[in-house]
Amino acid sequence: MTRYPETMKRMHTPIDLIARTLWQVETDLSRGTDLTRLAEAVGVSRFHLTRAFSLRTGLPLGTYVRRRRLSQAAIARAAGESVTNAAFDAGYDSVEGFSRAFRSCFGLAPSSIRGPDDLSRITLQEAIEMTQPDQSETQVPEIRTIDPISLVGRSDRFDMKTRTRIPALWDDTVSEWHDAMIGGPTYGVCSDFSDTGEFTYSVAFPGEASEGLERLTIPGGTYAVFAHEGHISTIARTWDAIFAKWAPVAEYDLKDGPEFELYDADFDPAKPGKVAVWVPVVPRA
């Protein structure tokens, strides 16, 4: 794998993490989808990279890389390349494995792509344009060390496509447990992340366990705390800035563990502010 220039990994640079990752993917499409090796090439942990990529693009990184490789293979087939050569050029060790992956991605066998007209039968994964986000300064967080926090709440499993249903989980929880949630902070907890983009989201609050509520604990430890000053509808920008801009050049590494949004007792969804994003960190070695 072509390594991104060392001087560009840890310096404060306008080329953010996602742009560096897209550059790396496009220069190395003929290699296998090794997310650990890709993360090493751009200078962050595998957990950090997969979270950052899915937050920015809405796609699991492994899925994007696989689709890009197979799309290039489809174009090669349309240009007359043999199935065997297309498989090996795409980084597959066997024609059988390549054919299974191709059919799973496009619904067709690679042998069915025989010319340019056949490309209209499938949906190719185009390269994500490597444009830059706004270059405003990333917020400097407060670093806090806390004890474990015991909560109760409701949880469900989401991915980057179904995360639009998270507000419904909030609505259902508030509708049934409004009285217990009034007067105190509430938490939106993300945990149990997978490389495929799935994660558990919990609407939680301090209280006693009862029927319909599950117990959960936010681990104690060190957290970077980012105040979100805007409207809650723009909080995705804060998450993206944390992973793609602040973390790659920070004095801390992101830790694989529950992350959460903390809503103040007087949070009003119609007004800006009163919410902070907490991410677990460890000092960089």
C-alpha atoms as a printed R data frame, in Angstrom:
    type eleno elety resid chain resno       x       y       z
1   ATOM     1    CA   MET     A     1   0.000   0.000   0.000
2   ATOM     2    CA   THR     A     2   1.199   3.495  -0.824
3   ATOM     3    CA   ARG     A     3   1.600   5.281   2.481
4   ATOM     4    CA   TYR     A     4   0.373   8.836   2.773
5   ATOM     5    CA   PRO     A     5   3.386  11.133   3.266
6   ATOM     6    CA   GLU     A     6   4.416  10.999   6.932
7   ATOM     7    CA   THR     A     7   4.537  14.756   7.275
8   ATOM     8    CA   MET     A     8   0.873  15.013   6.316
9   ATOM     9    CA   LYS     A     9  -0.416  12.610   8.965
10  ATOM    10    CA   ARG     A    10   0.029  14.506  12.199
11  ATOM    11    CA   MET     A    11   0.470  18.098  11.105
12  ATOM    12    CA   HIS     A    12  -2.261  20.735  11.154
13  ATOM    13    CA   THR     A    13  -3.240  20.642   7.511
14  ATOM    14    CA   PRO     A    14  -6.276  21.638   5.425
15  ATOM    15    CA   ILE     A    15  -6.275  18.135   3.918
16  ATOM    16    CA   ASP     A    16  -8.568  16.388   6.386
17  ATOM    17    CA   LEU     A    17  -8.717  12.737   7.296
18  ATOM    18    CA   ILE     A    18 -11.491  11.755   4.875
19  ATOM    19    CA   ALA     A    19  -9.786  13.414   1.911
20  ATOM    20    CA   ARG     A    20  -6.550  11.611   2.810
21  ATOM    21    CA   THR     A    21  -8.427   8.309   3.064
22  ATOM    22    CA   LEU     A    22 -10.133   8.765  -0.298
23  ATOM    23    CA   TRP     A    23  -6.754   9.588  -1.857
24  ATOM    24    CA   GLN     A    24  -5.296   6.416  -0.361
25  ATOM    25    CA   VAL     A    25  -8.181   4.237  -1.544
26  ATOM    26    CA   GLU     A    26  -8.014   5.539  -5.107
27  ATOM    27    CA   THR     A    27  -4.255   4.964  -5.361
28  ATOM    28    CA   ASP     A    28  -4.508   1.409  -4.086
29  ATOM    29    CA   LEU     A    29  -7.677  -0.153  -5.521
30  ATOM    30    CA   SER     A    30  -5.832  -3.263  -6.645
31  ATOM    31    CA   ARG     A    31  -5.106  -4.321  -3.048
32  ATOM    32    CA   GLY     A    32  -7.352  -6.199  -0.628
33  ATOM    33    CA   THR     A    33  -9.743  -4.397   1.700
34  ATOM    34    CA   ASP     A    34  -7.519  -4.395   4.771
35  ATOM    35    CA   LEU     A    35  -8.953  -1.665   6.984
36  ATOM    36    CA   THR     A    36  -6.180  -1.956   9.571
37  ATOM    37    CA   ARG     A    37  -3.542  -1.373   6.896
38  ATOM    38    CA   LEU     A    38  -5.528   1.506   5.416
39  ATOM    39    CA   ALA     A    39  -5.861   3.141   8.847
40  ATOM    40    CA   GLU     A    40  -2.132   2.779   9.424
41  ATOM    41    CA   ALA     A    41  -1.440   4.430   6.068
42  ATOM    42    CA   VAL     A    42  -3.351   7.584   7.082
43  ATOM    43    CA   GLY     A    43  -2.026   7.563  10.646
44  ATOM    44    CA   VAL     A    44  -5.057   6.757  12.829
45  ATOM    45    CA   SER     A    45  -6.590   3.677  14.455
46  ATOM    46    CA   ARG     A    46  -8.959   1.380  12.571
47  ATOM    47    CA   PHE     A    47 -11.788   2.345  14.951
48  ATOM    48    CA   HIS     A    48 -11.129   6.040  14.387
49  ATOM    49    CA   LEU     A    49 -11.035   5.720  10.608
50  ATOM    50    CA   THR     A    50 -14.173   3.616  10.211
51  ATOM    51    CA   ARG     A    51 -16.165   5.930  12.495
52  ATOM    52    CA   ALA     A    52 -14.925   9.067  10.762
53  ATOM    53    CA   PHE     A    53 -15.604   7.715   7.285
54  ATOM    54    CA   SER     A    54 -19.143   6.584   8.023
55  ATOM    55    CA   LEU     A    55 -19.968   9.859   9.792
56  ATOM    56    CA   ARG     A    56 -18.863  11.898   6.764
57  ATOM    57    CA   THR     A    57 -20.101   9.723   3.898
58  ATOM    58    CA   GLY     A    58 -22.874   7.565   5.341
59  ATOM    59    CA   LEU     A    59 -21.090   4.473   3.987
60  ATOM    60    CA   PRO     A    60 -19.089   1.818   5.840
61  ATOM    61    CA   LEU     A    61 -15.477   2.176   4.695
62  ATOM    62    CA   GLY     A    62 -15.105  -1.519   3.868
63  ATOM    63    CA   THR     A    63 -18.255  -1.410   1.733
64  ATOM    64    CA   TYR     A    64 -17.040   1.643  -0.168
65  ATOM    65    CA   VAL     A    65 -13.623   0.153  -0.906
66  ATOM    66    CA   ARG     A    66 -15.130  -3.150  -2.046
67  ATOM    67    CA   ARG     A    67 -17.644  -1.415  -4.332
68  ATOM    68    CA   ARG     A    68 -14.944   0.784  -5.842
69  ATOM    69    CA   ARG     A    69 -12.742  -2.235  -6.597
70  ATOM    70    CA   LEU     A    70 -15.610  -4.159  -8.142
71  ATOM    71    CA   SER     A    71 -16.736  -1.129 -10.160
72  ATOM    72    CA   GLN     A    72 -13.263  -0.817 -11.647
73  ATOM    73    CA   ALA     A    73 -13.356  -4.538 -12.414
74  ATOM    74    CA   ALA     A    74 -16.696  -4.107 -14.187
75  ATOM    75    CA   ILE     A    75 -15.270  -1.283 -16.313
76  ATOM    76    CA   ALA     A    76 -12.277  -3.484 -17.155
77  ATOM    77    CA   ARG     A    77 -14.606  -6.313 -18.205
78  ATOM    78    CA   ALA     A    78 -16.574  -3.907 -20.396
79  ATOM    79    CA   ALA     A    79 -13.288  -2.934 -22.051
80  ATOM    80    CA   GLY     A    80 -12.528  -6.584 -22.880
81  ATOM    81    CA   GLU     A    81 -10.489  -7.743 -19.878
82  ATOM    82    CA   SER     A    82 -10.896 -11.427 -19.000
83  ATOM    83    CA   VAL     A    83 -12.704 -12.410 -15.804
84  ATOM    84    CA   THR     A    84  -9.472 -13.896 -14.462
85  ATOM    85    CA   ASN     A    85  -7.416 -10.770 -15.057
86  ATOM    86    CA   ALA     A    86 -10.173  -8.516 -13.743
87  ATOM    87    CA   ALA     A    87 -10.308 -10.615 -10.574
88  ATOM    88    CA   PHE     A    88  -6.580 -10.470  -9.921
89  ATOM    89    CA   ASP     A    89  -6.343  -6.764 -10.841
90  ATOM    90    CA   ALA     A    90  -9.080  -6.092  -8.272
91  ATOM    91    CA   GLY     A    91  -7.034  -7.817  -5.573
92  ATOM    92    CA   TYR     A    92  -8.924 -11.125  -5.380
93  ATOM    93    CA   ASP     A    93  -7.001 -14.369  -4.897
94  ATOM    94    CA   SER     A    94  -9.452 -16.500  -6.864
95  ATOM    95    CA   VAL     A    95 -11.957 -16.120  -9.652
96  ATOM    96    CA   GLU     A    96 -14.544 -17.873  -7.483
97  ATOM    97    CA   GLY     A    97 -14.235 -15.332  -4.664
98  ATOM    98    CA   PHE     A    98 -14.302 -12.465  -7.140
99  ATOM    99    CA   SER     A    99 -17.397 -13.826  -8.881
100 ATOM   100    CA   ARG     A   100 -19.270 -14.218  -5.583
101 ATOM   101    CA   ALA     A   101 -18.397 -10.672  -4.537
102 ATOM   102    CA   PHE     A   102 -19.322  -9.287  -7.967
103 ATOM   103    CA   ARG     A   103 -22.698 -11.023  -7.994
104 ATOM   104    CA   SER     A   104 -23.416  -9.906  -4.408
105 ATOM   105    CA   CYS     A   105 -22.623  -6.301  -5.325
106 ATOM   106    CA   PHE     A   106 -24.294  -6.016  -8.722
107 ATOM   107    CA   GLY     A   107 -26.690  -8.964  -8.970
108 ATOM   108    CA   LEU     A   108 -24.911 -10.226 -12.091
109 ATOM   109    CA   ALA     A   109 -22.007 -12.537 -12.813
110 ATOM   110    CA   PRO     A   110 -18.880 -10.776 -14.098
111 ATOM   111    CA   SER     A   111 -19.072 -12.937 -17.242
112 ATOM   112    CA   SER     A   112 -22.313 -11.145 -18.157
113 ATOM   113    CA   ILE     A   113 -20.451  -7.857 -18.623
114 ATOM   114    CA   ARG     A   114 -19.151  -8.089 -22.195
115 ATOM   115    CA   GLY     A   115 -19.142  -4.510 -23.440
116 ATOM   116    CA   PRO     A   116 -19.782  -0.860 -22.507
117 ATOM   117    CA   ASP     A   117 -23.540  -1.187 -22.998
118 ATOM   118    CA   ASP     A   118 -23.696  -3.792 -20.239
119 ATOM   119    CA   LEU     A   119 -22.537  -1.223 -17.651
120 ATOM   120    CA   SER     A   120 -26.004   0.354 -17.842
121 ATOM   121    CA   ARG     A   121 -27.335  -2.821 -16.201
122 ATOM   122    CA   ILE     A   122 -25.487  -2.188 -12.941
123 ATOM   123    CA   THR     A   123 -24.926   0.695 -10.534
124 ATOM   124    CA   LEU     A   124 -21.250   1.514 -10.343
125 ATOM   125    CA   GLN     A   125 -19.731   3.020  -7.213
126 ATOM   126    CA   GLU     A   126 -18.319   6.325  -8.357
127 ATOM   127    CA   ALA     A   127 -15.359   7.789  -6.502
128 ATOM   128    CA   ILE     A   128 -16.454  10.191  -3.793
129 ATOM   129    CA   GLU     A   129 -15.211  13.615  -4.785
130 ATOM   130    CA   MET     A   130 -12.268  14.630  -2.614
131 ATOM   131    CA   THR     A   131 -13.492  18.124  -1.878
132 ATOM   132    CA   GLN     A   132 -12.669  19.749   1.437
133 ATOM   133    CA   PRO     A   133 -15.125  20.717   4.187
134 ATOM   134    CA   ASP     A   134 -15.120  24.259   5.515
135 ATOM   135    CA   GLN     A   135 -11.764  25.285   6.922
136 ATOM   136    CA   SER     A   136 -13.082  26.948  10.083
137 ATOM   137    CA   GLU     A   137 -11.169  26.286  13.267
138 ATOM   138    CA   THR     A   138 -12.133  23.101  15.070
139 ATOM   139    CA   GLN     A   139 -13.282  23.675  18.621
140 ATOM   140    CA   VAL     A   140 -10.770  22.959  21.381
141 ATOM   141    CA   PRO     A   141 -12.447  20.530  23.792
142 ATOM   142    CA   GLU     A   142 -12.385  20.367  27.547
143 ATOM   143    CA   ILE     A   143 -10.640  17.202  28.752
144 ATOM   144    CA   ARG     A   144 -12.505  15.658  31.686
145 ATOM   145    CA   THR     A   145 -12.085  12.513  33.778
146 ATOM   146    CA   ILE     A   146 -15.280  11.077  35.217
147 ATOM   147    CA   ASP     A   147 -16.513   8.140  37.265
148 ATOM   148    CA   PRO     A   148 -18.905   5.608  35.693
149 ATOM   149    CA   ILE     A   149 -22.429   6.933  35.114
150 ATOM   150    CA   SER     A   150 -25.358   4.582  35.774
151 ATOM   151    CA   LEU     A   151 -28.402   5.193  33.605
152 ATOM   152    CA   VAL     A   152 -31.608   3.591  32.413
153 ATOM   153    CA   GLY     A   153 -33.134   3.879  28.988
154 ATOM   154    CA   ARG     A   154 -34.127   2.309  25.713
155 ATOM   155    CA   SER     A   155 -31.832   1.083  22.962
156 ATOM   156    CA   ASP     A   156 -31.991  -0.089  19.388
157 ATOM   157    CA   ARG     A   157 -29.574  -1.094  16.658
158 ATOM   158    CA   PHE     A   158 -28.993   1.275  13.728
159 ATOM   159    CA   ASP     A   159 -26.701   1.756  10.746
160 ATOM   160    CA   MET     A   160 -25.847   4.808   8.663
161 ATOM   161    CA   LYS     A   161 -29.026   4.401   6.596
162 ATOM   162    CA   THR     A   162 -31.448   3.754   9.454
163 ATOM   163    CA   ARG     A   163 -29.998   6.363  11.843
164 ATOM   164    CA   THR     A   164 -32.711   8.743  10.612
165 ATOM   165    CA   ARG     A   165 -35.028   6.694  12.859
166 ATOM   166    CA   ILE     A   166 -33.187   7.756  16.031
167 ATOM   167    CA   PRO     A   167 -35.533  10.738  16.611
168 ATOM   168    CA   ALA     A   168 -38.426   8.254  16.710
169 ATOM   169    CA   LEU     A   169 -36.650   6.388  19.534
170 ATOM   170    CA   TRP     A   170 -36.399   9.692  21.399
171 ATOM   171    CA   ASP     A   171 -40.067  10.476  20.779
172 ATOM   172    CA   ASP     A   172 -41.213   7.065  22.017
173 ATOM   173    CA   THR     A   173 -39.019   7.224  25.124
174 ATOM   174    CA   VAL     A   174 -40.011  10.782  26.049
175 ATOM   175    CA   SER     A   175 -43.685  10.026  25.426
176 ATOM   176    CA   GLU     A   176 -43.687   7.129  27.892
177 ATOM   177    CA   TRP     A   177 -41.116   8.309  30.437
178 ATOM   178    CA   HIS     A   178 -41.552  12.073  30.313
179 ATOM   179    CA   ASP     A   179 -42.049  12.514  34.054
180 ATOM   180    CA   ALA     A   180 -38.911  10.524  34.916
181 ATOM   181    CA   MET     A   181 -36.823  12.497  32.430
182 ATOM   182    CA   ILE     A   182 -37.953  15.981  33.486
183 ATOM   183    CA   GLY     A   183 -35.559  18.083  35.555
184 ATOM   184    CA   GLY     A   184 -32.345  16.223  34.809
185 ATOM   185    CA   PRO     A   185 -29.851  15.600  32.024
186 ATOM   186    CA   THR     A   186 -30.562  13.134  29.247
187 ATOM   187    CA   TYR     A   187 -28.092  11.159  27.182
188 ATOM   188    CA   GLY     A   188 -27.876   9.876  23.618
189 ATOM   189    CA   VAL     A   189 -25.330   7.051  23.842
190 ATOM   190    CA   CYS     A   190 -23.617   5.420  20.834
191 ATOM   191    CA   SER     A   191 -21.852   2.101  21.457
192 ATOM   192    CA   ASP     A   192 -20.945  -1.335  20.073
193 ATOM   193    CA   PHE     A   193 -19.706  -0.111  16.695
194 ATOM   194    CA   SER     A   194 -19.014  -2.523  13.841
195 ATOM   195    CA   ASP     A   195 -16.993  -2.210  10.642
196 ATOM   196    CA   THR     A   196 -20.241  -2.532   8.693
197 ATOM   197    CA   GLY     A   197 -21.491   0.753  10.168
198 ATOM   198    CA   GLU     A   198 -23.904  -0.703  12.708
199 ATOM   199    CA   PHE     A   199 -24.078   0.690  16.232
200 ATOM   200    CA   THR     A   200 -26.334   0.707  19.276
201 ATOM   201    CA   TYR     A   201 -28.033   3.971  20.184
202 ATOM   202    CA   SER     A   202 -29.560   4.452  23.611
203 ATOM   203    CA   VAL     A   203 -31.837   7.207  24.897
204 ATOM   204    CA   ALA     A   204 -30.918   7.255  28.555
205 ATOM   205    CA   PHE     A   205 -31.370   9.188  31.788
206 ATOM   206    CA   PRO     A   206 -30.621   8.794  35.517
207 ATOM   207    CA   GLY     A   207 -33.276   6.728  37.243
208 ATOM   208    CA   GLU     A   208 -34.445   3.440  38.622
209 ATOM   209    CA   ALA     A   209 -34.825   0.345  36.486
210 ATOM   210    CA   SER     A   210 -38.384  -0.678  35.732
211 ATOM   211    CA   GLU     A   211 -40.319  -2.610  33.142
212 ATOM   212    CA   GLY     A   212 -39.541  -1.297  29.693
213 ATOM   213    CA   LEU     A   213 -36.218   0.248  30.669
214 ATOM   214    CA   GLU     A   214 -32.801  -1.344  30.563
215 ATOM   215    CA   ARG     A   215 -29.782  -0.497  32.645
216 ATOM   216    CA   LEU     A   216 -26.645   0.822  31.008
217 ATOM   217    CA   THR     A   217 -23.404   2.294  32.270
218 ATOM   218    CA   ILE     A   218 -21.164   4.884  30.686
219 ATOM   219    CA   PRO     A   219 -17.631   3.810  31.633
220 ATOM   220    CA   GLY     A   220 -15.522   6.090  33.742
221 ATOM   221    CA   GLY     A   221 -12.364   7.510  32.233
222 ATOM   222    CA   THR     A   222 -11.066  10.436  30.235
223 ATOM   223    CA   TYR     A   223 -13.289  12.200  27.717
224 ATOM   224    CA   ALA     A   224 -12.896  15.079  25.277
225 ATOM   225    CA   VAL     A   225 -15.971  17.279  25.654
226 ATOM   226    CA   PHE     A   226 -17.142  19.463  22.755
227 ATOM   227    CA   ALA     A   227 -19.891  22.035  23.277
228 ATOM   228    CA   HIS     A   228 -22.334  22.091  20.368
229 ATOM   229    CA   GLU     A   229 -23.463  25.698  20.089
230 ATOM   230    CA   GLY     A   230 -25.735  25.362  17.073
231 ATOM   231    CA   HIS     A   231 -29.198  23.927  16.551
232 ATOM   232    CA   ILE     A   232 -29.514  20.215  17.275
233 ATOM   233    CA   SER     A   233 -30.234  19.565  13.587
234 ATOM   234    CA   THR     A   234 -26.602  20.477  12.797
235 ATOM   235    CA   ILE     A   235 -24.943  18.254  15.398
236 ATOM   236    CA   ALA     A   236 -23.643  15.903  12.683
237 ATOM   237    CA   ARG     A   237 -21.187  18.671  11.745
238 ATOM   238    CA   THR     A   238 -19.751  18.615  15.254
239 ATOM   239    CA   TRP     A   239 -19.321  14.833  15.152
240 ATOM   240    CA   ASP     A   240 -17.633  15.058  11.752
241 ATOM   241    CA   ALA     A   241 -15.261  17.807  12.891
242 ATOM   242    CA   ILE     A   242 -14.240  15.772  15.952
243 ATOM   243    CA   PHE     A   243 -13.259  12.671  13.991
244 ATOM   244    CA   ALA     A   244 -12.000  14.192  10.746
245 ATOM   245    CA   LYS     A   245 -10.329  17.409  11.922
246 ATOM   246    CA   TRP     A   246  -9.611  17.491  15.662
247 ATOM   247    CA   ALA     A   247  -8.679  13.890  16.460
248 ATOM   248    CA   PRO     A   248  -6.028  13.302  13.737
249 ATOM   249    CA   VAL     A   249  -3.858  16.116  15.124
250 ATOM   250    CA   ALA     A   250  -4.820  16.018  18.823
251 ATOM   251    CA   GLU     A   251  -2.614  15.000  21.733
252 ATOM   252    CA   TYR     A   252  -5.089  12.207  22.427
253 ATOM   253    CA   ASP     A   253  -6.135   9.045  20.615
254 ATOM   254    CA   LEU     A   254  -9.795   8.132  20.344
255 ATOM   255    CA   LYS     A   255 -10.763   5.136  22.444
256 ATOM   256    CA   ASP     A   256 -13.152   2.436  21.267
257 ATOM   257    CA   GLY     A   257 -16.033   2.792  23.714
258 ATOM   258    CA   PRO     A   258 -19.396   4.482  24.270
259 ATOM   259    CA   GLU     A   259 -19.651   8.050  22.992
260 ATOM   260    CA   PHE     A   260 -22.533  10.243  24.017
261 ATOM   261    CA   GLU     A   261 -24.427  13.464  23.585
262 ATOM   262    CA   LEU     A   262 -25.278  15.085  26.934
263 ATOM   263    CA   TYR     A   263 -28.385  17.276  26.944
264 ATOM   264    CA   ASP     A   264 -28.750  19.798  29.771
265 ATOM   265    CA   ALA     A   265 -31.869  19.735  31.933
266 ATOM   266    CA   ASP     A   266 -33.067  22.950  30.252
267 ATOM   267    CA   PHE     A   267 -32.284  21.808  26.702
268 ATOM   268    CA   ASP     A   268 -34.882  23.079  24.238
269 ATOM   269    CA   PRO     A   269 -34.854  21.442  20.773
270 ATOM   270    CA   ALA     A   270 -36.220  24.666  19.286
271 ATOM   271    CA   LYS     A   271 -33.204  26.659  20.468
272 ATOM   272    CA   PRO     A   272 -29.434  26.321  19.900
273 ATOM   273    CA   GLY     A   273 -26.926  25.034  22.451
274 ATOM   274    CA   LYS     A   274 -27.323  23.187  25.759
275 ATOM   275    CA   VAL     A   275 -25.790  19.979  24.388
276 ATOM   276    CA   ALA     A   276 -22.250  18.584  24.404
277 ATOM   277    CA   VAL     A   277 -20.570  15.672  22.626
278 ATOM   278    CA   TRP     A   278 -18.358  13.428  24.798
279 ATOM   279    CA   VAL     A   279 -15.856  11.023  23.211
280 ATOM   280    CA   PRO     A   280 -13.524   8.695  25.189
281 ATOM   281    CA   VAL     A   281  -9.817   9.367  24.692
282 ATOM   282    CA   VAL     A   282  -6.411   8.276  25.937
283 ATOM   283    CA   PRO     A   283  -3.196  10.317  25.891
284 ATOM   284    CA   ARG     A   284  -1.196   9.658  22.740
285 ATOM   285    CA   ALA     A   285   1.860   7.538  23.405
